Short mmCIF file of C-alpha atoms and ligand atoms in Angstrom, two decimals:
data_model
loop_
_atom_site.label_atom_id
_atom_site.label_comp_id
_atom_site.label_asym_id
_atom_site.label_seq_id
_atom_site.Cartn_x
_atom_site.Cartn_y
_atom_site.Cartn_z
CA MET A 1 -3.75 130.63 -54.30
CA PRO A 2 -5.03 131.45 -50.33
CA ARG A 3 -8.94 131.90 -49.87
CA THR A 4 -10.04 131.45 -46.01
CA LEU A 5 -7.69 133.29 -43.40
CA LEU A 6 -7.92 131.60 -39.89
CA LEU A 7 -7.42 134.30 -37.56
CA ALA A 8 -6.63 132.21 -34.19
CA GLU A 9 -8.48 134.20 -30.95
CA PRO A 10 -6.49 134.50 -28.46
CA ARG A 11 -3.65 136.13 -29.90
CA GLY A 12 -0.96 138.90 -29.42
CA PHE A 13 -0.55 140.66 -26.04
CA CYS A 14 -1.04 139.02 -22.79
CA ALA A 15 -1.66 141.25 -19.69
CA GLY A 16 1.86 140.49 -18.73
CA VAL A 17 2.91 142.01 -21.69
CA VAL A 18 0.28 145.17 -21.70
CA ARG A 19 1.16 145.83 -18.60
CA ALA A 20 5.17 146.10 -19.17
CA ILE A 21 4.52 147.93 -22.27
CA ASP A 22 2.29 150.20 -20.30
CA ALA A 23 4.27 150.87 -17.69
CA LEU A 24 7.22 151.91 -19.84
CA ASP A 25 5.14 153.97 -21.65
CA ARG A 26 4.11 155.95 -18.83
CA LEU A 27 7.51 156.22 -17.53
CA LEU A 28 8.74 157.46 -20.71
CA SER A 29 6.14 160.65 -21.04
CA GLN A 30 6.40 161.80 -17.20
CA VAL A 31 10.42 161.91 -16.78
CA ASP A 32 12.74 164.08 -18.31
CA GLU A 33 15.82 162.60 -17.43
CA PRO A 34 17.07 158.86 -19.28
CA VAL A 35 15.43 155.61 -18.49
CA TYR A 36 17.04 152.62 -18.82
CA VAL A 37 15.41 149.34 -19.32
CA PHE A 38 17.23 145.89 -18.02
CA HIS A 39 17.34 143.48 -20.96
CA GLU A 40 14.34 144.00 -23.54
CA ILE A 41 10.83 144.61 -21.94
CA VAL A 42 9.40 142.00 -24.10
CA HIS A 43 10.65 140.01 -27.16
CA ASN A 44 9.69 142.04 -30.05
CA ARG A 45 12.05 143.59 -32.08
CA TYR A 46 8.76 146.04 -33.20
CA VAL A 47 8.47 146.81 -29.55
CA VAL A 48 12.22 147.37 -28.64
CA ASP A 49 12.59 149.56 -31.51
CA GLY A 50 9.65 151.94 -30.95
CA PHE A 51 10.80 152.76 -27.48
CA LYS A 52 14.64 153.18 -28.38
CA SER A 53 13.21 155.60 -30.73
CA ARG A 54 11.26 157.44 -27.66
CA GLY A 55 15.10 157.25 -26.08
CA ALA A 56 14.75 153.96 -23.81
CA VAL A 57 18.20 152.83 -23.13
CA PHE A 58 18.30 149.00 -23.42
CA ILE A 59 21.25 147.48 -21.64
CA ASP A 60 21.86 143.95 -20.64
CA ASP A 61 24.64 144.72 -17.82
CA ILE A 62 22.79 146.84 -14.44
CA SER A 63 26.24 148.51 -14.21
CA GLU A 64 25.18 150.15 -17.48
CA ALA A 65 23.15 152.68 -15.65
CA PRO A 66 24.67 155.17 -13.55
CA ASP A 67 23.40 155.65 -10.19
CA GLY A 68 20.61 156.62 -9.23
CA ALA A 69 19.02 156.48 -12.32
CA PHE A 70 15.27 155.34 -13.62
CA VAL A 71 15.60 151.66 -14.43
CA VAL A 72 12.93 149.68 -15.45
CA PHE A 73 12.79 145.61 -15.49
CA SER A 74 11.59 143.58 -18.27
CA ALA A 75 7.89 141.28 -18.05
CA HIS A 76 10.60 138.48 -18.09
CA GLY A 77 11.91 138.78 -14.39
CA VAL A 78 15.32 139.21 -12.63
CA ASP A 79 17.95 137.41 -10.70
CA PRO A 80 17.45 139.06 -7.24
CA ALA A 81 21.34 140.08 -7.03
CA ILE A 82 20.36 142.11 -9.89
CA ILE A 83 17.41 143.66 -7.38
CA LYS A 84 20.42 144.35 -4.66
CA ASN A 85 22.55 145.73 -6.84
CA ALA A 86 19.86 148.24 -7.71
CA GLU A 87 19.03 148.95 -4.07
CA GLN A 88 22.83 149.85 -2.99
CA ARG A 89 22.96 152.11 -6.54
CA GLU A 90 19.70 153.96 -5.44
CA LEU A 91 18.25 152.94 -9.23
CA LYS A 92 14.69 154.10 -8.95
CA VAL A 93 13.85 150.81 -9.68
CA ILE A 94 10.17 150.26 -11.50
CA ASP A 95 9.45 146.40 -11.96
CA ALA A 96 7.32 145.81 -15.04
CA THR A 97 8.16 141.73 -14.01
CA CYS A 98 5.05 139.85 -15.29
CA PRO A 99 3.18 138.71 -11.82
CA LEU A 100 2.68 135.66 -13.61
CA VAL A 101 6.53 135.24 -13.37
CA THR A 102 6.81 136.73 -9.74
CA LYS A 103 4.95 134.00 -8.82
CA VAL A 104 7.09 131.09 -10.00
CA HIS A 105 9.96 133.15 -8.12
CA LEU A 106 8.14 132.85 -5.41
CA GLU A 107 7.90 129.22 -5.23
CA ALA A 108 11.62 128.47 -5.79
CA ARG A 109 12.22 130.75 -2.94
CA LYS A 110 10.29 129.02 -0.81
CA ALA A 111 11.34 125.67 -1.87
CA ALA A 112 15.04 126.54 -1.39
CA LYS A 113 13.84 127.75 1.77
CA ASP A 114 12.25 124.74 3.06
CA GLY A 115 15.68 122.57 2.02
CA TYR A 116 14.31 121.47 -1.31
CA LYS A 117 16.39 120.54 -4.42
CA ILE A 118 14.83 122.18 -7.40
CA LEU A 119 14.56 121.50 -10.82
CA LEU A 120 13.95 124.21 -13.25
CA VAL A 121 12.13 123.02 -16.16
CA GLY A 122 13.15 125.71 -18.99
CA HIS A 123 15.94 126.63 -21.52
CA ASP A 124 18.62 127.56 -20.07
CA GLY A 125 20.12 131.05 -20.87
CA HIS A 126 16.78 132.77 -21.56
CA ASP A 127 16.05 135.78 -19.07
CA GLU A 128 12.95 134.37 -17.52
CA VAL A 129 14.94 131.06 -16.61
CA GLN A 130 17.99 133.19 -15.63
CA GLY A 131 16.34 135.33 -13.13
CA THR A 132 14.61 132.53 -11.45
CA LYS A 133 17.22 130.02 -11.24
CA GLY A 134 18.99 133.43 -9.51
CA GLU A 135 16.05 132.68 -6.49
CA ALA A 136 18.46 129.77 -5.42
CA PRO A 137 21.43 129.16 -8.02
CA ASP A 138 23.48 126.67 -5.68
CA LYS A 139 20.16 124.77 -5.62
CA THR A 140 18.47 125.05 -9.33
CA SER A 141 19.09 122.87 -12.21
CA VAL A 142 17.36 123.61 -15.50
CA VAL A 143 15.87 120.73 -17.25
CA ASP A 144 14.92 121.06 -20.62
CA SER A 145 13.67 117.42 -21.96
CA ALA A 146 13.37 114.00 -20.29
CA GLN A 147 17.21 113.16 -21.68
CA ASP A 148 18.13 116.56 -19.52
CA VAL A 149 16.35 114.68 -16.05
CA LEU A 150 17.85 111.38 -16.62
CA ALA A 151 21.23 112.81 -17.20
CA ILE A 152 21.07 114.96 -13.37
CA SER A 153 22.62 113.41 -10.30
CA ASP A 154 20.93 112.03 -7.42
CA PRO A 155 20.07 115.17 -5.26
CA GLU A 156 20.33 114.62 -1.57
CA ALA A 157 17.30 116.73 -0.89
CA PRO A 158 13.43 116.24 -1.76
CA VAL A 159 12.96 117.83 -5.20
CA PHE A 160 10.58 120.60 -5.92
CA VAL A 161 9.53 121.28 -9.82
CA VAL A 162 9.04 124.58 -11.14
CA THR A 163 8.69 125.37 -14.83
CA GLN A 164 8.95 128.62 -17.60
CA THR A 165 5.53 130.29 -18.19
CA THR A 166 6.16 130.38 -21.91
CA LEU A 167 6.74 126.55 -22.62
CA SER A 168 5.20 123.99 -24.90
CA VAL A 169 2.38 122.45 -22.94
CA GLU A 170 2.87 118.78 -24.35
CA ASP A 171 6.91 118.73 -24.54
CA THR A 172 6.54 119.84 -20.75
CA LEU A 173 4.37 116.89 -20.07
CA GLY A 174 6.78 114.95 -21.59
CA THR A 175 9.73 116.50 -19.02
CA ILE A 176 7.10 116.28 -16.22
CA GLU A 177 6.89 112.83 -16.98
CA ALA A 178 10.10 111.62 -16.81
CA ILE A 179 10.68 113.58 -13.42
CA LYS A 180 7.77 111.83 -11.83
CA ASP A 181 9.57 108.14 -12.66
CA ARG A 182 12.64 109.22 -11.41
CA PHE A 183 11.37 111.20 -8.49
CA PRO A 184 8.09 109.70 -7.52
CA ASP A 185 7.62 112.31 -4.57
CA ALA A 186 8.88 115.50 -6.12
CA GLU A 187 6.54 118.29 -5.50
CA ILE A 188 5.36 119.59 -8.82
CA ARG A 189 4.25 123.06 -10.65
CA ASN A 190 3.21 123.13 -13.55
CA ASP A 191 3.69 127.44 -14.21
CA ILE A 192 3.10 127.67 -17.88
CA CYS A 193 0.67 130.69 -17.97
CA TYR A 194 -2.45 130.97 -19.60
CA ALA A 195 -1.30 133.02 -22.44
CA THR A 196 0.44 130.37 -23.44
CA THR A 197 -1.66 127.57 -23.33
CA ASN A 198 -4.60 129.20 -24.64
CA ARG A 199 -2.14 130.55 -27.81
CA GLN A 200 -1.15 127.18 -28.37
CA GLN A 201 -4.46 125.38 -28.08
CA ALA A 202 -5.93 128.18 -30.72
CA VAL A 203 -2.95 127.43 -33.16
CA LYS A 204 -3.60 123.77 -32.64
CA GLU A 205 -7.16 123.80 -33.68
CA MET A 206 -6.42 126.56 -36.58
CA ALA A 207 -3.83 123.92 -37.80
CA GLU A 208 -6.32 121.13 -38.21
CA ARG A 209 -7.95 123.66 -41.04
CA ALA A 210 -4.78 125.19 -42.49
CA ASP A 211 -2.31 124.33 -45.61
CA LEU A 212 0.15 127.05 -43.84
CA VAL A 213 0.59 128.48 -40.52
CA ILE A 214 2.21 132.19 -39.98
CA VAL A 215 3.40 132.95 -36.58
CA VAL A 216 4.05 136.77 -35.99
CA GLY A 217 6.49 136.68 -33.50
CA SER A 218 10.97 137.77 -33.30
CA THR A 219 13.19 134.57 -33.28
CA ASN A 220 14.01 135.21 -29.66
CA SER A 221 10.23 134.82 -28.31
CA SER A 222 10.19 131.64 -26.47
CA ASN A 223 6.30 131.98 -26.80
CA SER A 224 5.82 132.57 -30.80
CA VAL A 225 9.14 130.18 -31.13
CA ARG A 226 6.87 127.17 -29.61
CA LEU A 227 3.48 128.33 -31.06
CA VAL A 228 5.29 127.74 -35.01
CA GLU A 229 6.53 124.11 -33.39
CA VAL A 230 3.20 123.39 -32.01
CA ALA A 231 1.85 124.14 -35.78
CA LYS A 232 4.67 121.29 -37.48
CA SER A 233 3.91 118.92 -34.84
CA MET A 234 0.10 119.07 -36.39
CA GLY A 235 1.95 118.22 -39.78
CA VAL A 236 1.42 122.19 -41.14
CA ARG A 237 3.77 123.99 -42.73
CA ALA A 238 4.46 127.32 -40.36
CA GLN A 239 6.54 130.46 -40.78
CA LEU A 240 7.94 133.10 -38.07
CA VAL A 241 7.75 136.58 -39.49
CA ASP A 242 8.51 139.75 -37.68
CA GLY A 243 5.77 141.53 -40.24
CA LEU A 244 4.71 141.46 -43.69
CA ASN A 245 8.48 142.09 -45.15
CA ASP A 246 9.50 138.70 -43.85
CA ILE A 247 6.84 136.63 -45.91
CA ASP A 248 7.73 134.95 -48.92
CA PRO A 249 4.58 134.76 -51.28
CA ALA A 250 5.79 131.40 -52.57
CA TRP A 251 4.75 130.26 -49.43
CA TYR A 252 0.80 130.93 -50.43
CA ALA A 253 1.53 128.67 -53.82
CA ASP A 254 -0.20 125.74 -52.76
CA ALA A 255 -2.01 127.25 -49.87
CA GLU A 256 -5.81 127.43 -50.18
CA THR A 257 -6.33 128.26 -46.01
CA VAL A 258 -3.82 129.92 -44.31
CA GLY A 259 -3.70 130.49 -40.49
CA LEU A 260 -2.37 133.66 -38.94
CA THR A 261 -1.69 134.09 -35.34
CA ALA A 262 0.79 136.49 -33.18
CA GLY A 263 3.04 135.44 -29.69
CA ALA A 264 2.17 137.45 -26.43
CA SER A 265 4.60 140.05 -26.92
CA VAL A 266 3.42 141.12 -30.34
CA PRO A 267 0.89 143.95 -30.81
CA ASP A 268 -1.95 143.30 -33.43
CA GLU A 269 -1.22 146.42 -35.72
CA LEU A 270 1.88 144.01 -37.02
CA LEU A 271 -0.98 141.42 -38.42
CA ASP A 272 -3.02 144.38 -40.43
CA PRO A 273 -0.80 144.36 -43.38
CA ILE A 274 -0.69 140.74 -43.44
CA ILE A 275 -4.25 140.37 -43.62
CA GLU A 276 -4.49 143.21 -46.14
CA ASP A 277 -2.03 141.67 -48.70
CA LEU A 278 -3.88 138.43 -48.02
CA LYS A 279 -6.70 140.11 -49.26
CA MET A 280 -5.26 141.43 -52.23
CA ARG A 281 -3.57 138.10 -52.94
CA GLY A 282 -7.71 136.36 -53.26
CA VAL A 283 -8.64 135.56 -49.73
CA ILE A 284 -12.27 135.99 -49.63
CA ASN A 285 -13.25 134.52 -46.02
CA ILE A 286 -11.65 135.67 -42.90
CA GLU A 287 -12.93 133.42 -40.17
CA PRO A 288 -11.58 133.96 -36.67
CA VAL A 289 -10.85 130.04 -34.46
CA VAL A 290 -11.84 131.04 -31.16
CA VAL A 291 -10.83 128.96 -27.94
CA ALA A 292 -11.12 131.35 -25.07
CA GLU A 293 -11.89 134.69 -23.94
CA GLU A 294 -9.11 136.55 -21.90
CA THR A 295 -10.20 139.01 -19.31
CA VAL A 296 -7.19 139.06 -17.41
CA GLU A 297 -5.67 142.38 -16.32
CA PHE A 298 -2.85 143.12 -13.94
CA ARG A 299 -2.54 146.82 -12.47
CA LEU A 300 0.13 148.81 -13.62
CA PRO A 301 3.96 148.54 -11.19
CA LEU A 302 3.33 150.24 -7.53
CA GLU A 303 6.42 152.22 -7.40
CA LEU A 304 5.47 153.84 -10.87
CA SER A 305 3.52 156.63 -9.05
CA GLU A 306 5.76 155.84 -5.95
CA ASN A 307 8.90 156.83 -7.97
CA MET A 308 7.28 159.94 -9.49
CA GLU A 309 7.03 162.08 -6.19
FE1 SF4 B 401 3.03 137.11 -18.01
FE2 SF4 B 401 2.33 134.79 -19.69
FE3 SF4 B 401 2.37 136.73 -20.54
FE4 SF4 B 401 4.46 135.57 -19.97
S1 SF4 B 401 3.74 134.98 -21.58
S2 SF4 B 401 4.01 137.80 -19.61
S3 SF4 B 401 3.78 134.76 -18.16
S4 SF4 B 401 0.84 136.48 -18.96
#
C-alpha cells in the first residue's frame, strides 16, 4: 500500500490558462447579457462545467453566437477566418488566446508572407493546430511523426517549421531530426512552451522514484495526455484521471510510492481530495519533486476593459 506521495512541481495551471480563466470569469461577473465561448476555454471538464453553471455558452461554430454578442476565444487560439467573421458580425470579442500561442501564429504568418512552405508539428484536429494552420492553410502541412515527414511531397519553397506548444519534448525532437535530415536548410522554431517543458521534466524525475504516477487532466487535454506518456516511457504505470472518482483503489495495491501531477489546465483543488484519500490509505511522507520555479504572468486581454465601456 502507498507510504510515500511525490508531488510534481510545477504542476497544474500555467500562466496562459490563468489568464483565459480570469478573463472569462471577469466578463461573466461584469455583463448581464449572454457570453459565448468559442471552443472550451481550456481543456478541462471541471473548469468548463463550472463556467457552464454560471451561464457561459460554449460553441464550436462561431455562427451560433448572435450578431453583436460577447464572444471569448479560448486559450488555444483561433483561425484568422474566425476573427474576420467575428469582425464582420460585430461580435464583441475577448481574445483569451495564450500569448505563447499567438507567437506561433505570428511566426507562421510571417513565414507564409516570406514565401516559405510551413511544416506544423502537432496533432491534426487539435484546436491549437487548427488555429495556427488557418494562418496559411494552402502553405501548411501538419506532421506528427518522422513517418509523416517522409510522406510529404517535395515542397517547391524553402521550409519553415513551427510546433504546437503542448507536445512531448522527446517525441518532437525525433520529428525535428527527421525534418533536418530531409530538409537540411529548414528554418526551425521549437515552440513547446515553458509550462509543457517543466511539467514533463517534473513527471520524468518523479517517475524515477514512483511505482505509479497519477496525472489529473481531461482526455482532450494534449499536455495532460503527454504527461502520462512521459511517465510510461520511463517504464512506470501511469493513469489519467479527471479527479478522485476516476481512481481505482486497486491501482495502489503494489505501489509503495505514488507520484501525483496535473496538466496545465487543471486547478489544484482537484488534487486535494486525492491527497487526502492517499493519507487515509496510509501515506505518511509527502515530498515535492521540484524542477523549476515558474514566475510567468500574462496581462488580461486589453479588449476586456474596452468592451466593458
Ligand atoms: Fe500557454 Fe503553454 Fe499554458 Fe498552452 S500550456 S496556455 S501555450 S503557457
